[in-house]
PDB file of C-alpha atoms in Angstrom:
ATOM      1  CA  UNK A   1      61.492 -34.658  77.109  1.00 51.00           C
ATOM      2  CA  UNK A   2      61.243 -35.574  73.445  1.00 47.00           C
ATOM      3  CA  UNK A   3      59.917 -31.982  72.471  1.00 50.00           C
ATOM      4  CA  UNK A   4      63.232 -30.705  73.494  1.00 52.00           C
ATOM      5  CA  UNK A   5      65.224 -33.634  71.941  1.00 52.00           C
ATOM      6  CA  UNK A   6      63.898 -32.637  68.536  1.00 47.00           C
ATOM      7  CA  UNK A   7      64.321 -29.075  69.147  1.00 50.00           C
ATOM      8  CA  UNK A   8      67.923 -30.079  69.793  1.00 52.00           C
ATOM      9  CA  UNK A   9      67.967 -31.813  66.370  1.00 49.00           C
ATOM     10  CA  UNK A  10      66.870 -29.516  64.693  1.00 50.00           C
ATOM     11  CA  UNK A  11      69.826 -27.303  65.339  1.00 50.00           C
ATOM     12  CA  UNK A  12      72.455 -29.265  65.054  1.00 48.00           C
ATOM     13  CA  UNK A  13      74.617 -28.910  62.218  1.00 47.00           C
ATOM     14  CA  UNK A  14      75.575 -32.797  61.430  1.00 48.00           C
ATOM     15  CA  UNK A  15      74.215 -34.411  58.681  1.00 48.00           C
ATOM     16  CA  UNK A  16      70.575 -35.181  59.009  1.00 53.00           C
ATOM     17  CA  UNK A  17      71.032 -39.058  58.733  1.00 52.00           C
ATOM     18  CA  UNK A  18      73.893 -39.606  61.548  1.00 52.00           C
ATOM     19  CA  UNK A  19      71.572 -36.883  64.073  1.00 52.00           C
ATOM     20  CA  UNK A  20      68.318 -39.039  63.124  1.00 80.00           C
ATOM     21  CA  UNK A  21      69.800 -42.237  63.915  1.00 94.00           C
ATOM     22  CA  UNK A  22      71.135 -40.976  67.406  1.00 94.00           C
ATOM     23  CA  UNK A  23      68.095 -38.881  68.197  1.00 95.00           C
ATOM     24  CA  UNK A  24      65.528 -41.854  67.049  1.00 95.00           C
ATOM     25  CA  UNK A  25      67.434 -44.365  69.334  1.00 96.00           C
ATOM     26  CA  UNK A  26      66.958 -41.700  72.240  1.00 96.00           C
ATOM     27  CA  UNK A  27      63.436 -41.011  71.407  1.00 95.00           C
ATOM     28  CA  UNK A  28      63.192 -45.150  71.546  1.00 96.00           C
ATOM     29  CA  UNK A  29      64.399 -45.318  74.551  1.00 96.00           C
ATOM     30  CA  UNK A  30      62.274 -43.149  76.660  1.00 96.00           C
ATOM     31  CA  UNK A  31      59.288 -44.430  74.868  1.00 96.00           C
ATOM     32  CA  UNK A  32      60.447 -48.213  76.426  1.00 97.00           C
ATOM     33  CA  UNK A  33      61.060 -46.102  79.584  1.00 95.00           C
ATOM     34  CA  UNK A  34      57.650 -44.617  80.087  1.00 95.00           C
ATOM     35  CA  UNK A  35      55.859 -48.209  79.370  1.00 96.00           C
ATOM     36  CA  UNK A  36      58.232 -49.108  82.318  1.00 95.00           C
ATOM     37  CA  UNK A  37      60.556 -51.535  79.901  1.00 96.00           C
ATOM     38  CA  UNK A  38      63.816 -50.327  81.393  1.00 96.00           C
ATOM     39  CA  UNK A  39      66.179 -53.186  79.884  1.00 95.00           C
ATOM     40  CA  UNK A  40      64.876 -52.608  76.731  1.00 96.00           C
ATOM     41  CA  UNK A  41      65.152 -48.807  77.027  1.00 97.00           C
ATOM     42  CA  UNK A  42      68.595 -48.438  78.367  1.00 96.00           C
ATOM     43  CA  UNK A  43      69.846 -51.165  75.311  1.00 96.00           C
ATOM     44  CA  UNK A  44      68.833 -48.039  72.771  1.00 97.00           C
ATOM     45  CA  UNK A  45      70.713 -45.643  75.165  1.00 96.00           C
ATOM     46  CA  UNK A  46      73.559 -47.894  74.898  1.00 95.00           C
ATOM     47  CA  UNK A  47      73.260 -47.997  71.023  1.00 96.00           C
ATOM     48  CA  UNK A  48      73.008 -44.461  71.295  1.00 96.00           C
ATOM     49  CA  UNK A  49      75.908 -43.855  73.107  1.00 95.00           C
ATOM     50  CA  UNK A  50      77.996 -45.292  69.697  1.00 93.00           C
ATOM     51  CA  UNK A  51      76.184 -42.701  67.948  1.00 93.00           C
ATOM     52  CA  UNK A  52      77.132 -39.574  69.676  1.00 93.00           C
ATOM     53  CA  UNK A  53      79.305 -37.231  67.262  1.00 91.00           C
ATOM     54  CA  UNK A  54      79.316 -34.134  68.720  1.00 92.00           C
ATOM     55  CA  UNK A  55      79.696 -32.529  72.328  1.00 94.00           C
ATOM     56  CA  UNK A  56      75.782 -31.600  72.326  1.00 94.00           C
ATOM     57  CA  UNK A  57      74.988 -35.207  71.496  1.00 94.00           C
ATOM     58  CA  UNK A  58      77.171 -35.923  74.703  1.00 95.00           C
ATOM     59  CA  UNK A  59      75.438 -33.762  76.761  1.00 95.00           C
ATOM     60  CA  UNK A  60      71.861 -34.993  75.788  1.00 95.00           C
ATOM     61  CA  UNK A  61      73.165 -38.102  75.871  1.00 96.00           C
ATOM     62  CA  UNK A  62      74.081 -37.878  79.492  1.00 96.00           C
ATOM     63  CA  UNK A  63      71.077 -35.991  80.808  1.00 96.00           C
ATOM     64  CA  UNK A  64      68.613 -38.670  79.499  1.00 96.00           C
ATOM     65  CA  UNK A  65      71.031 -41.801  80.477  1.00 97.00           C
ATOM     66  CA  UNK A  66      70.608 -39.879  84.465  1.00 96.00           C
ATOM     67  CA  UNK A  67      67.331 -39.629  84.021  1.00 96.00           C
ATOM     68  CA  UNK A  68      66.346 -42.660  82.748  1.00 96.00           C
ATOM     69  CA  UNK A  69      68.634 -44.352  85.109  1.00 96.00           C
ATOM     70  CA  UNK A  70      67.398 -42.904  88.076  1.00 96.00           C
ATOM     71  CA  UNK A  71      63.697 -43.765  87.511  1.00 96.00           C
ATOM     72  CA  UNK A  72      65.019 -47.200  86.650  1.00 96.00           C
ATOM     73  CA  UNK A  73      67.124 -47.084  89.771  1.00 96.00           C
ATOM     74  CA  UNK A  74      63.972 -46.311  91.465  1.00 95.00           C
ATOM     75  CA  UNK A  75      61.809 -48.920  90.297  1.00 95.00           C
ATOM     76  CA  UNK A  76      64.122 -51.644  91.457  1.00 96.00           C
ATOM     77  CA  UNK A  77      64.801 -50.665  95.154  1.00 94.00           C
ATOM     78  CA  UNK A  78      60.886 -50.215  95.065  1.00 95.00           C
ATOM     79  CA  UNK A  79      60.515 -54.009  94.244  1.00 95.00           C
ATOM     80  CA  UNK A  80      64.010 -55.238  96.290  1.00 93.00           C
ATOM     81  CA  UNK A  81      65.685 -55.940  93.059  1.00 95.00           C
ATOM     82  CA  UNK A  82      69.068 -54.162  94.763  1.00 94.00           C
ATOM     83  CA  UNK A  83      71.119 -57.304  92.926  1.00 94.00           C
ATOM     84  CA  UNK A  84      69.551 -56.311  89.616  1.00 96.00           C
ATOM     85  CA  UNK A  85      70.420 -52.792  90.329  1.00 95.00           C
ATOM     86  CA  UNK A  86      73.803 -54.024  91.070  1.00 95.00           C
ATOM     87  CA  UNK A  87      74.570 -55.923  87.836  1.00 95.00           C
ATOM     88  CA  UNK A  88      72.937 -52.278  86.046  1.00 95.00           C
ATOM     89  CA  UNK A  89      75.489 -50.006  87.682  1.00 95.00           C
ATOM     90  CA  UNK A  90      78.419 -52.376  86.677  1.00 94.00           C
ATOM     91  CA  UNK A  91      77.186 -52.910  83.175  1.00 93.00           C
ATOM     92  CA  UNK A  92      77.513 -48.584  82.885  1.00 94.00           C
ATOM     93  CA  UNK A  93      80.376 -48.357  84.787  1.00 92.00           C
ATOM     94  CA  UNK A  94      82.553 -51.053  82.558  1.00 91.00           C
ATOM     95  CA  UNK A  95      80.827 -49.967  79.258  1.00 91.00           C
ATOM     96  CA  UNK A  96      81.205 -45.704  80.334  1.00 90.00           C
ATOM     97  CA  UNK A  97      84.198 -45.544  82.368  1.00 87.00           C
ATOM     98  CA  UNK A  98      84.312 -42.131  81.313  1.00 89.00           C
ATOM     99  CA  UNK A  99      80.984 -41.619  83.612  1.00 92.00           C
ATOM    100  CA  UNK A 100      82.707 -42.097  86.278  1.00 93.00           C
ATOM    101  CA  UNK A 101      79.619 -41.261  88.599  1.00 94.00           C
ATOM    102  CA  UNK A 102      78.336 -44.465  87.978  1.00 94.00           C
ATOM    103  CA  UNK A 103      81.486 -46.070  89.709  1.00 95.00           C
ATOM    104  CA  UNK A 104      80.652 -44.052  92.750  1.00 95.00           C
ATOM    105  CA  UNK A 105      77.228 -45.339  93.016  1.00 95.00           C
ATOM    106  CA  UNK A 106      78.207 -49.122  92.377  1.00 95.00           C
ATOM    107  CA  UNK A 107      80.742 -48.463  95.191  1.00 95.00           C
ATOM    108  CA  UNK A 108      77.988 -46.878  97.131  1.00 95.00           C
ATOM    109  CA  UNK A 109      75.073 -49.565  96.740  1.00 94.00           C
ATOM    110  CA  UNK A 110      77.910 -52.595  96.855  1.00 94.00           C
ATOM    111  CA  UNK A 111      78.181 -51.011 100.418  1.00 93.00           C
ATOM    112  CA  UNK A 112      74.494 -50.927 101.115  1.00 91.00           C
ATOM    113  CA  UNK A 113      74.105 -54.310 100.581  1.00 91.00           C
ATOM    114  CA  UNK A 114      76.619 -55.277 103.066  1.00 92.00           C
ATOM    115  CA  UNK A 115      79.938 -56.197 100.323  1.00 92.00           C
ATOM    116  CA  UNK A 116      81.885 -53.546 101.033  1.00 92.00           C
ATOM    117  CA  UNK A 117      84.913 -55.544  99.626  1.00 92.00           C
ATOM    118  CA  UNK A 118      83.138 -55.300  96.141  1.00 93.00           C
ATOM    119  CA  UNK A 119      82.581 -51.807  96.244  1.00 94.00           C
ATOM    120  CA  UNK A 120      86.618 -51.395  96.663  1.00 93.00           C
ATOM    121  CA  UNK A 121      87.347 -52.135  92.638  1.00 93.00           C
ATOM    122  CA  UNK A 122      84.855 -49.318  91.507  1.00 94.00           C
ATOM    123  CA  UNK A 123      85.811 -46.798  94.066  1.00 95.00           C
ATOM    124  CA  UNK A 124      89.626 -47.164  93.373  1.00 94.00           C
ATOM    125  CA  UNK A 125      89.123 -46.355  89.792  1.00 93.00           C
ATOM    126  CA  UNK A 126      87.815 -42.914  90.286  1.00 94.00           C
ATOM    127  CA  UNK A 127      90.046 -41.921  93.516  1.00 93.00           C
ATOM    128  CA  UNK A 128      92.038 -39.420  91.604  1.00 94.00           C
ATOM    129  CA  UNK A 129      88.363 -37.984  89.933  1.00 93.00           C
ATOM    130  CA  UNK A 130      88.792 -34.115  90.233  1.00 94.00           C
ATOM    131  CA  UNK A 131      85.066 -34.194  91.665  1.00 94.00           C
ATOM    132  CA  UNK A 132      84.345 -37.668  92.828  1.00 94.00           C
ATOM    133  CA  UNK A 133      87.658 -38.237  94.406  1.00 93.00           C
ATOM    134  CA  UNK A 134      87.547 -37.168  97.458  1.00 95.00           C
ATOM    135  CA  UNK A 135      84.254 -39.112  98.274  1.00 95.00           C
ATOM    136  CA  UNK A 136      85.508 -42.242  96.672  1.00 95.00           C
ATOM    137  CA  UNK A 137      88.858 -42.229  98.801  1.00 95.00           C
ATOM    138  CA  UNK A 138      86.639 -41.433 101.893  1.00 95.00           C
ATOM    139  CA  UNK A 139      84.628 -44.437 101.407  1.00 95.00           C
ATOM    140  CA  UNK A 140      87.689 -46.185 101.053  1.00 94.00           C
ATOM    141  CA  UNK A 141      89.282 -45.006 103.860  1.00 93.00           C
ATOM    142  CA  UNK A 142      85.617 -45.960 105.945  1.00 92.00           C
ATOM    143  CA  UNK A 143      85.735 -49.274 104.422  1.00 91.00           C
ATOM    144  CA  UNK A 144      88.929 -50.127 105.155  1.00 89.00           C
ATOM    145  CA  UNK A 145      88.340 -48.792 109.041  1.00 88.00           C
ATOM    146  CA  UNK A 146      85.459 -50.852 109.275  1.00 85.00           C
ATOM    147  CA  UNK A 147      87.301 -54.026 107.997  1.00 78.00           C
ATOM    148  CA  UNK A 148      89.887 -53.239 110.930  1.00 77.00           C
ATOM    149  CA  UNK A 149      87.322 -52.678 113.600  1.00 74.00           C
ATOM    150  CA  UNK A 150      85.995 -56.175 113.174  1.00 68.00           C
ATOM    151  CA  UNK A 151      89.687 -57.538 113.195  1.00 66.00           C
ATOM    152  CA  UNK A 152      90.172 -56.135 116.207  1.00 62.00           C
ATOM    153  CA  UNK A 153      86.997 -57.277 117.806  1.00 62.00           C
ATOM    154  CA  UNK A 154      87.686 -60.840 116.400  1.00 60.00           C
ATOM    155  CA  UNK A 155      91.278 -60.693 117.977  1.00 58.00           C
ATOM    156  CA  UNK A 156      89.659 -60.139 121.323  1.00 58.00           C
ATOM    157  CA  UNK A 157      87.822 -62.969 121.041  1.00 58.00           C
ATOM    158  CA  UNK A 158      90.562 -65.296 120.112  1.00 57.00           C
ATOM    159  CA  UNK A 159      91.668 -67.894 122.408  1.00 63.00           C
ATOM    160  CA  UNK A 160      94.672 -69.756 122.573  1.00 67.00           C
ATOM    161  CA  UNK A 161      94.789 -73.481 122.060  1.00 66.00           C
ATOM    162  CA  UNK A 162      97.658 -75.343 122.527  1.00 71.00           C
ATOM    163  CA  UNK A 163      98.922 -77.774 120.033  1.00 72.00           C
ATOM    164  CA  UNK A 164     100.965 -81.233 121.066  1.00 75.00           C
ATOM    165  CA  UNK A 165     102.937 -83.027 118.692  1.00 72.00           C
ATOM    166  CA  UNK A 166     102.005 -86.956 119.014  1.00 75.00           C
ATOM    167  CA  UNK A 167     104.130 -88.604 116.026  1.00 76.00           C
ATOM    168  CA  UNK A 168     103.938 -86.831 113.088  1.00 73.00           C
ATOM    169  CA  UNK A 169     100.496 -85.114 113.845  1.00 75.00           C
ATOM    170  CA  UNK A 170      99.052 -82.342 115.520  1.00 70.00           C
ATOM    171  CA  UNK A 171      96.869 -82.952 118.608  1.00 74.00           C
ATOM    172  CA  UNK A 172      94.185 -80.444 120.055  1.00 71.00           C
ATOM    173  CA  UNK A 173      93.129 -81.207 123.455  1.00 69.00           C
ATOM    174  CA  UNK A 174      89.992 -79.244 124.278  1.00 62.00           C
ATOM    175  CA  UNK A 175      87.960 -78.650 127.508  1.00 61.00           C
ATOM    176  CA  UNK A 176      84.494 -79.599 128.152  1.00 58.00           C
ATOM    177  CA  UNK A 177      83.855 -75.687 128.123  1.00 56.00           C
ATOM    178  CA  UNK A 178      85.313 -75.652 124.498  1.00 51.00           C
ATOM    179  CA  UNK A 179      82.556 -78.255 123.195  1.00 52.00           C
ATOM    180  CA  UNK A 180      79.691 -76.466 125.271  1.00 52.00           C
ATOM    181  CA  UNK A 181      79.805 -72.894 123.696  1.00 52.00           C
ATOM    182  CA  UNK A 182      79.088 -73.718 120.100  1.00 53.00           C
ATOM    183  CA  UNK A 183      77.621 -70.380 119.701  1.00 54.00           C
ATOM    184  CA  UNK A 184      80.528 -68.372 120.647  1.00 52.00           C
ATOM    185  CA  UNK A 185      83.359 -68.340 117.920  1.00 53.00           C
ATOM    186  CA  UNK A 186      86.175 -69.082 119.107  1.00 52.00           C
ATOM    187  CA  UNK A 187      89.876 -69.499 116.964  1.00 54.00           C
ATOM    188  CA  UNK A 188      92.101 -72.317 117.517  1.00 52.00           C
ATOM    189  CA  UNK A 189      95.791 -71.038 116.515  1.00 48.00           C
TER     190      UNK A 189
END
């Protein structure tokens, strides 16, 4: 909370005006976040993020970013605002590549919303992560089994069609059973 942001403060051992402007922008920030003004909120956590000068800064820094992300996080699945969320989790990811956890969840909720192929770029930049890694190459690895499944259940749908040459264009002859089935895909090759 705040009390413990200023505690922090206090015993740091920058200069009083660099600490003040990074721990007012914090302070700022959860204020927007507890009168539910997330964008607002997380713009002073990005601000603060240029301010950070020492490894305790980092640290705070990070704890209140999670925080205030995940009760962000949680106000837009409550309202179905998953695209929002999306366009959050990239925004962090590009800006903080360094947090890499927030490339694992854009991977993750690019997933959940049914684009797995968009979740590919985030999870392939943390793949060698010492701890994220092996969770992002899993994904991976379920993505691209799922992408081969469907193949595979495409190609046994697939009929073949053949093609006449009449001049210098291809001809298709189909069968009445060809035009009747509109609802069953079918691939002429």
């Amino acid at each position: 909370g705040l009390g413990d942001v200023y505690k922090r403060q206090e015993g740091a051992s920058q200069s009083a005006t660099n600490l003040s402007v990074f721990y007012r922008l914090i302070s700022q920030a959860q204020v927007y976040g507890k009168a539910h003004q997330y964008e607002l909120g997380l713009e002073f956590l990005l601000q603060a993020s240029f301010e950070i000068s020492t490894v305790e800064e980092q640290d705070i820094f990070e704890e209140v970013l999670a925080k205030f992300v995940e009760t962000y996080r949680r106000s837009l699945i409550q309202t179905g605002q998953l695209a929002k969320l999306d366009q959050i989790y990239e925004s962090l990811a590009m800006q903080m590549p360094n947090l890499s956890s927030y490339q694992l969840l854009l991977g993750k909720l690019r997933m959940r919303m049914g684009n797995p192929d968009a979740a590919l770029l985030p999870l392939s930049q943390i793949t060698n992560h010492p701890t994220l890694g092996a969770e992002a190459r899993q994904l991976i690895e379920d993505i691209e089994n799922r992408a081969e499944s469907a193949l595979d259940a495409q190609a046994g749908e697939t009929q073949r069609v053949a093609l006449k040459l009449l001049a210098d264009q291809y001809v298709v002859t189909l069968s009445l059973i060809h035009i009747s089935e509109p609802t069953r895909p079918r691939l002429i090759s």
